[in-house]
């Protein structure tokens, strides 16, 4: 997986920290099928981490990761930092540091 951040603003470390406690992840077999259960605390952490994230599907000819990062940063004229993660097969996660930039792009684009 490729990851890149356009370096306007640094993401605070505390947002990325998660200390796992007993009971946060429970795995067991139920009728031969693996079951993984997460605590409410872990669910809230994941939800908080994904709150300003969109999934983007790149259509058309393939372009390089850095070219795509530069293109979306220019198109969306983001003043704040964005983080781009390659999920493979033309899918990307774009994570915004601020709610304003996230809403601007989600509602207004541009997308092409």
mmCIF file of C-alpha atoms in Angstrom:
data_model
loop_
_atom_site.group_PDB
_atom_site.id
_atom_site.type_symbol
_atom_site.label_atom_id
_atom_site.label_comp_id
_atom_site.label_asym_id
_atom_site.label_seq_id
_atom_site.Cartn_x
_atom_site.Cartn_y
_atom_site.Cartn_z
ATOM 1 C CA UNK A 1 0.000 0.000 0.000
ATOM 2 C CA UNK A 2 1.336 3.416 -0.938
ATOM 3 C CA UNK A 3 0.708 6.373 1.306
ATOM 4 C CA UNK A 4 1.497 10.021 0.771
ATOM 5 C CA UNK A 5 0.754 13.241 2.533
ATOM 6 C CA UNK A 6 0.839 16.682 1.066
ATOM 7 C CA UNK A 7 2.930 18.401 3.752
ATOM 8 C CA UNK A 8 1.063 21.588 4.649
ATOM 9 C CA UNK A 9 0.107 20.576 8.165
ATOM 10 C CA UNK A 10 1.281 17.684 10.308
ATOM 11 C CA UNK A 11 -1.327 15.196 11.568
ATOM 12 C CA UNK A 12 -1.206 15.124 15.384
ATOM 13 C CA UNK A 13 0.161 11.871 16.778
ATOM 14 C CA UNK A 14 -2.427 11.587 19.545
ATOM 15 C CA UNK A 15 -5.165 11.083 16.973
ATOM 16 C CA UNK A 16 -3.239 8.090 15.619
ATOM 17 C CA UNK A 17 -2.478 6.483 18.964
ATOM 18 C CA UNK A 18 -4.457 3.509 20.170
ATOM 19 C CA UNK A 19 -3.397 1.367 23.083
ATOM 20 C CA UNK A 20 -5.083 -2.012 22.905
ATOM 21 C CA UNK A 21 -6.561 -3.397 26.105
ATOM 22 C CA UNK A 22 -7.762 -6.887 26.911
ATOM 23 C CA UNK A 23 -11.199 -7.335 25.434
ATOM 24 C CA UNK A 24 -10.789 -4.787 22.613
ATOM 25 C CA UNK A 25 -10.527 -7.615 20.075
ATOM 26 C CA UNK A 26 -12.148 -10.983 20.692
ATOM 27 C CA UNK A 27 -11.739 -13.856 18.247
ATOM 28 C CA UNK A 28 -13.479 -17.201 18.379
ATOM 29 C CA UNK A 29 -14.884 -19.966 16.214
ATOM 30 C CA UNK A 30 -18.641 -20.281 15.878
ATOM 31 C CA UNK A 31 -19.772 -23.423 14.012
ATOM 32 C CA UNK A 32 -16.416 -23.520 12.216
ATOM 33 C CA UNK A 33 -16.539 -19.871 11.159
ATOM 34 C CA UNK A 34 -14.107 -17.299 12.541
ATOM 35 C CA UNK A 35 -15.721 -14.457 14.462
ATOM 36 C CA UNK A 36 -13.918 -11.229 15.278
ATOM 37 C CA UNK A 37 -15.627 -8.812 17.658
ATOM 38 C CA UNK A 38 -14.385 -5.319 18.523
ATOM 39 C CA UNK A 39 -15.084 -3.310 21.661
ATOM 40 C CA UNK A 40 -17.134 -0.103 21.537
ATOM 41 C CA UNK A 41 -13.934 1.802 22.341
ATOM 42 C CA UNK A 42 -12.207 0.358 19.272
ATOM 43 C CA UNK A 43 -15.259 1.025 17.080
ATOM 44 C CA UNK A 44 -15.258 4.672 18.197
ATOM 45 C CA UNK A 45 -11.533 4.967 17.466
ATOM 46 C CA UNK A 46 -12.005 3.561 13.934
ATOM 47 C CA UNK A 47 -15.009 5.814 13.362
ATOM 48 C CA UNK A 48 -13.031 8.865 14.468
ATOM 49 C CA UNK A 49 -10.112 7.896 12.199
ATOM 50 C CA UNK A 50 -12.399 7.474 9.173
ATOM 51 C CA UNK A 51 -14.648 10.505 9.815
ATOM 52 C CA UNK A 52 -12.986 12.734 7.194
ATOM 53 C CA UNK A 53 -12.097 10.010 4.696
ATOM 54 C CA UNK A 54 -13.527 9.355 1.240
ATOM 55 C CA UNK A 55 -12.938 6.469 -1.145
ATOM 56 C CA UNK A 56 -11.980 7.542 -4.655
ATOM 57 C CA UNK A 57 -12.057 5.344 -7.766
ATOM 58 C CA UNK A 58 -9.703 6.510 -10.495
ATOM 59 C CA UNK A 59 -11.244 6.073 -13.940
ATOM 60 C CA UNK A 60 -9.381 6.312 -17.201
ATOM 61 C CA UNK A 61 -5.729 5.771 -17.912
ATOM 62 C CA UNK A 62 -3.416 4.844 -15.095
ATOM 63 C CA UNK A 63 -1.307 7.609 -13.546
ATOM 64 C CA UNK A 64 1.396 7.432 -10.926
ATOM 65 C CA UNK A 65 0.698 7.813 -7.234
ATOM 66 C CA UNK A 66 2.615 11.099 -6.832
ATOM 67 C CA UNK A 67 0.965 12.527 -9.955
ATOM 68 C CA UNK A 68 -2.471 11.711 -8.518
ATOM 69 C CA UNK A 69 -1.560 13.239 -5.141
ATOM 70 C CA UNK A 70 -0.426 16.448 -6.856
ATOM 71 C CA UNK A 71 -3.517 16.489 -9.099
ATOM 72 C CA UNK A 72 -6.104 16.146 -6.322
ATOM 73 C CA UNK A 73 -4.250 18.676 -4.182
ATOM 74 C CA UNK A 74 -4.312 21.163 -7.072
ATOM 75 C CA UNK A 75 -7.919 20.409 -8.108
ATOM 76 C CA UNK A 76 -9.254 20.664 -4.595
ATOM 77 C CA UNK A 77 -6.949 23.586 -3.707
ATOM 78 C CA UNK A 78 -6.690 22.244 -0.208
ATOM 79 C CA UNK A 79 -5.006 24.586 2.250
ATOM 80 C CA UNK A 80 -4.841 21.826 4.809
ATOM 81 C CA UNK A 81 -3.084 18.503 4.621
ATOM 82 C CA UNK A 82 -4.581 15.520 2.835
ATOM 83 C CA UNK A 83 -3.379 11.949 3.048
ATOM 84 C CA UNK A 84 -3.708 9.664 0.021
ATOM 85 C CA UNK A 85 -3.555 5.867 0.370
ATOM 86 C CA UNK A 86 -3.453 3.420 -2.547
ATOM 87 C CA UNK A 87 -5.895 0.548 -2.047
ATOM 88 C CA UNK A 88 -5.062 -1.099 -5.420
ATOM 89 C CA UNK A 89 -7.207 -1.604 -8.538
ATOM 90 C CA UNK A 90 -7.653 2.157 -8.984
ATOM 91 C CA UNK A 91 -9.159 2.766 -5.530
ATOM 92 C CA UNK A 92 -7.731 5.285 -3.095
ATOM 93 C CA UNK A 93 -8.556 6.577 0.374
ATOM 94 C CA UNK A 94 -8.292 10.330 0.775
ATOM 95 C CA UNK A 95 -8.167 11.541 4.365
ATOM 96 C CA UNK A 96 -8.611 15.215 5.164
ATOM 97 C CA UNK A 97 -7.233 16.891 8.245
ATOM 98 C CA UNK A 98 -10.028 19.437 8.514
ATOM 99 C CA UNK A 99 -13.814 19.130 8.270
ATOM 100 C CA UNK A 100 -14.127 22.195 6.018
ATOM 101 C CA UNK A 101 -11.881 20.790 3.295
ATOM 102 C CA UNK A 102 -13.606 17.419 3.511
ATOM 103 C CA UNK A 103 -17.083 18.955 3.098
ATOM 104 C CA UNK A 104 -15.940 21.268 0.306
ATOM 105 C CA UNK A 105 -14.586 18.380 -1.745
ATOM 106 C CA UNK A 106 -17.398 15.956 -0.931
ATOM 107 C CA UNK A 107 -20.158 18.399 -1.896
ATOM 108 C CA UNK A 108 -18.497 20.625 -4.470
ATOM 109 C CA UNK A 109 -15.664 18.688 -6.081
ATOM 110 C CA UNK A 110 -14.226 19.148 -8.643
ATOM 111 C CA UNK A 111 -13.952 15.461 -9.438
ATOM 112 C CA UNK A 112 -12.408 15.657 -12.910
#
